[in-house]
Amino acid sequence: SQQGEEDPQALSIQEGENATMNCSYKTSINNLQWYRQNSGRGLVHLILIRSNEREKHSGRLRVTLDTSKKSSSLLITASRAADTASYFCATASGAGSYQLTFGKGTKLSVIP
Amino acid sequence: EAQVTQNPRYLITVTGKKLTVTCSQNMNHEYMSWYRQDPGLGLRQIYYSMNVEVTDKGDVPEGYKVSRKEKRNFPLILESPSPNQTSLYFCASSLTQGFSPLHFGNGTRLTVT
C-alpha cells in the first residue's frame, strides 16, 4: 500500500538553482527516508530522519519533517547536472513491524 | 565492497517457464526484501524476510515465491511467469527492518512474452 506521495511529479531547473521536493503521508511514522534513483538503476539512500527530529542536513541536502502536517521536504541546494534523477520518500510505520513504504517519486531534471 | 548483487541484469522469457532471480548481500544484514517497479506505480514490495527461514508477504506477492535458507541469499522464484510480471525488480537489504537504510541491488529487468 502506498503511504508517501511526492510532489511535484516532475521538476526541471537550471544548474545552480535549488530544488525542493515534498512528501506527504497518511499515518504516523517511526522515520522517513529519502532515496535517489538514477535512470533504471538501484535506489541509493540519501538521508533518514526520525519522527522526533525536525531537520537534518547532509552536504547539499536538507530534509525537514513536520509530523503535525504529515509532510517532509527535501531541498537540494546549488544543483548540478549530476543531480538529475528520481527522488523517492519512504516511510517506516506500523505496529511492531516497521515496513518501509515508497512513494511514486519526483523526477528531477537539472539543465546544464 | 558492501553490496547487494542481483542476477541476471536482464531476462527475457516465455509464459510459464519457471525462473529464479538471485540476490546476495555481503553485509550480514538480517532484513532482505524484493520490490517491483512499474511506471506510474512506484516501488511495490513483493516479499520480505526478517531473518533466515522467516519470510512474509508484501503488497503484491501473487505469482512469486521466495526462500531464505542462508542469511546472505534471498532468491525470487516465478514458478509460472505471466506477461503481467514484466517489470523491473529490485532486491534490497538492511541491518534492521525499517530503522536503517536499505541497500539496493542494480535491478533485474524481466520481460515475459
XYZ file of N, CA, C and O in Angstrom, chain A residues 15-76:
248
model
N 20.946 24.468 -13.702
C 22.088 24.167 -12.833
C 22.371 25.373 -11.938
O 22.327 26.523 -12.402
N 22.649 25.118 -10.676
C 22.916 26.193 -9.738
C 21.706 26.603 -8.909
O 21.858 27.174 -7.827
N 20.513 26.313 -9.411
C 19.302 26.628 -8.652
C 19.075 25.580 -7.566
O 19.667 24.510 -7.572
N 18.185 25.919 -6.650
C 17.795 24.961 -5.610
C 16.579 24.166 -6.067
O 15.721 24.674 -6.802
N 16.503 22.920 -5.632
C 15.363 22.062 -5.953
C 14.692 21.626 -4.662
O 15.369 21.182 -3.732
N 13.384 21.779 -4.617
C 12.623 21.354 -3.435
C 11.563 20.342 -3.839
O 10.794 20.563 -4.778
N 11.569 19.220 -3.134
C 10.576 18.168 -3.354
C 9.856 17.908 -2.047
O 10.470 17.986 -0.983
N 8.585 17.610 -2.147
C 7.780 17.404 -0.956
C 7.226 15.994 -0.907
O 7.042 15.343 -1.939
N 6.973 15.544 0.312
C 6.415 14.219 0.519
C 5.336 14.321 1.586
O 5.587 14.886 2.666
N 4.153 13.814 1.277
C 3.097 13.783 2.288
C 2.743 12.331 2.568
O 2.866 11.473 1.689
N 2.333 12.064 3.783
C 1.995 10.686 4.158
C 0.752 10.695 5.031
O 0.296 11.754 5.463
N 0.215 9.506 5.275
C -1.126 9.457 5.880
C -1.120 9.041 7.357
O -1.887 9.566 8.157
N -0.286 8.055 7.712
C -0.343 7.561 9.091
C 0.921 7.939 9.848
O 1.908 8.355 9.247
N 0.904 7.764 11.147
C 2.076 8.140 11.943
C 3.253 7.242 11.576
O 3.078 6.089 11.203
N 4.442 7.796 11.685
C 5.643 7.093 11.233
C 6.693 7.005 12.327
O 6.685 7.782 13.287
N 7.602 6.070 12.164
C 8.776 5.994 13.028
C 9.902 6.831 12.440
O 10.614 7.530 13.162
N 10.089 6.726 11.116
C 11.075 7.547 10.439
C 10.689 7.713 8.976
O 9.815 7.008 8.470
N 11.348 8.642 8.316
C 11.111 8.893 6.901
C 12.472 8.933 6.221
O 13.419 9.515 6.754
N 12.564 8.297 5.073
C 13.841 8.212 4.376
C 13.689 8.749 2.950
O 12.628 8.607 2.342
N 14.746 9.319 2.447
C 14.790 9.779 1.058
C 15.836 8.970 0.290
O 16.921 8.714 0.794
N 15.455 8.604 -0.938
C 16.328 7.830 -1.808
C 16.407 8.505 -3.169
O 15.480 9.199 -3.604
N 17.510 8.251 -3.867
C 17.693 8.733 -5.229
C 17.830 7.530 -6.154
O 18.439 6.528 -5.799
N 17.283 7.653 -7.364
C 17.420 6.605 -8.358
C 17.823 7.224 -9.681
O 17.076 8.003 -10.262
N 19.003 6.859 -10.146
C 19.404 7.220 -11.497
C 18.723 6.248 -12.448
O 18.506 5.094 -12.112
N 18.468 6.713 -13.643
C 17.607 6.011 -14.593
C 17.825 4.501 -14.632
O 18.887 4.024 -15.024
N 16.817 3.734 -14.208
C 16.853 2.285 -14.307
C 17.783 1.594 -13.342
O 17.895 0.361 -13.357
N 18.450 2.334 -12.475
C 19.401 1.726 -11.528
C 18.758 1.527 -10.164
O 17.633 1.929 -9.920
N 19.510 0.896 -9.268
C 19.012 0.691 -7.910
C 18.941 1.999 -7.142
O 19.664 2.945 -7.428
N 18.045 2.030 -6.158
C 17.908 3.231 -5.344
C 19.084 3.368 -4.389
O 19.616 2.362 -3.906
N 19.435 4.601 -4.121
C 20.533 4.897 -3.214
C 20.000 5.733 -2.055
O 19.317 6.738 -2.271
N 20.295 5.298 -0.849
C 19.817 6.003 0.335
C 20.513 7.352 0.478
O 21.736 7.461 0.333
N 19.712 8.391 0.758
C 20.275 9.728 0.940
C 20.287 10.138 2.412
O 21.324 10.552 2.939
N 19.149 10.021 3.063
C 19.047 10.565 4.411
C 17.871 9.939 5.144
O 16.858 9.593 4.513
N 18.010 9.738 6.431
C 16.942 9.209 7.273
C 16.670 10.224 8.360
O 17.597 10.709 9.009
N 15.406 10.551 8.563
C 15.033 11.485 9.624
C 14.009 10.805 10.517
O 13.031 10.219 10.025
N 14.263 10.826 11.810
C 13.371 10.160 12.754
C 12.186 11.053 13.096
O 12.241 12.264 12.916
N 11.149 10.470 13.629
C 9.911 11.219 13.868
C 10.088 12.305 14.924
O 9.308 13.261 14.963
N 11.127 12.174 15.763
C 11.346 13.213 16.778
C 12.358 14.268 16.318
O 12.756 15.134 17.090
N 12.769 14.206 15.063
C 13.673 15.197 14.505
C 12.897 16.122 13.569
O 11.923 15.704 12.933
N 13.352 17.355 13.439
C 12.635 18.320 12.592
C 13.406 18.668 11.337
O 12.833 19.049 10.327
N 14.744 18.557 11.436
C 15.571 18.935 10.303
C 16.859 18.135 10.325
O 17.388 17.818 11.397
N 17.353 17.838 9.115
C 18.613 17.122 9.029
C 19.347 17.566 7.770
O 18.727 17.847 6.746
N 20.676 17.618 7.863
C 21.484 18.072 6.734
C 22.483 16.993 6.371
O 22.988 16.261 7.225
N 22.787 16.933 5.068
C 23.868 16.078 4.615
C 24.416 16.698 3.345
O 23.806 16.629 2.286
N 25.574 17.338 3.463
C 26.151 18.025 2.309
C 25.209 19.082 1.768
O 24.778 19.981 2.491
N 24.825 18.966 0.498
C 23.909 19.937 -0.121
C 22.437 19.581 0.089
O 21.556 20.245 -0.454
N 22.185 18.553 0.869
C 20.810 18.120 1.116
C 20.328 18.616 2.472
O 21.067 18.601 3.453
N 19.066 19.070 2.448
C 18.426 19.457 3.704
C 17.029 18.842 3.713
O 16.252 19.044 2.799
N 16.751 18.079 4.769
C 15.444 17.443 4.898
C 14.745 18.005 6.125
O 15.359 18.168 7.170
N 13.468 18.324 5.962
C 12.660 18.736 7.100
C 11.505 17.757 7.266
O 11.080 17.093 6.310
N 11.026 17.677 8.471
C 9.903 16.797 8.787
C 8.937 17.538 9.690
O 9.338 18.088 10.714
N 7.679 17.568 9.276
C 6.616 18.175 10.084
C 5.572 17.104 10.361
O 4.721 16.819 9.521
N 5.660 16.482 11.519
C 4.758 15.362 11.819
C 3.321 15.838 12.036
O 2.385 15.070 11.833
N 3.141 17.092 12.418
C 1.769 17.597 12.612
C 1.059 17.728 11.263
O -0.151 17.532 11.174
N 1.823 18.032 10.220
C 1.240 18.136 8.876
C 1.456 16.860 8.072
O 1.012 16.764 6.926
N 2.142 15.896 8.659
C 2.468 14.639 7.983
C 3.125 14.927 6.636
O 2.646 14.478 5.566
N 4.195 15.694 6.693
C 4.878 16.034 5.452
C 6.362 16.213 5.691
O 6.822 16.496 6.813
N 7.116 16.049 4.609
C 8.563 16.229 4.636
C 8.977 16.913 3.352
O 8.270 16.836 2.336
N 10.099 17.596 3.405
C 10.619 18.182 2.174
C 12.105 17.890 2.059
O 12.812 17.759 3.055
N 12.542 17.741 0.821
C 13.960 17.548 0.505
C 14.409 18.732 -0.335
O 13.823 19.011 -1.382
N 15.408 19.424 0.161
C 15.970 20.560 -0.564
C 17.366 20.206 -1.028
O 18.199 19.762 -0.223
N 17.612 20.365 -2.312
C 18.957 20.194 -2.860
C 19.435 21.590 -3.250
O 18.836 22.249 -4.105
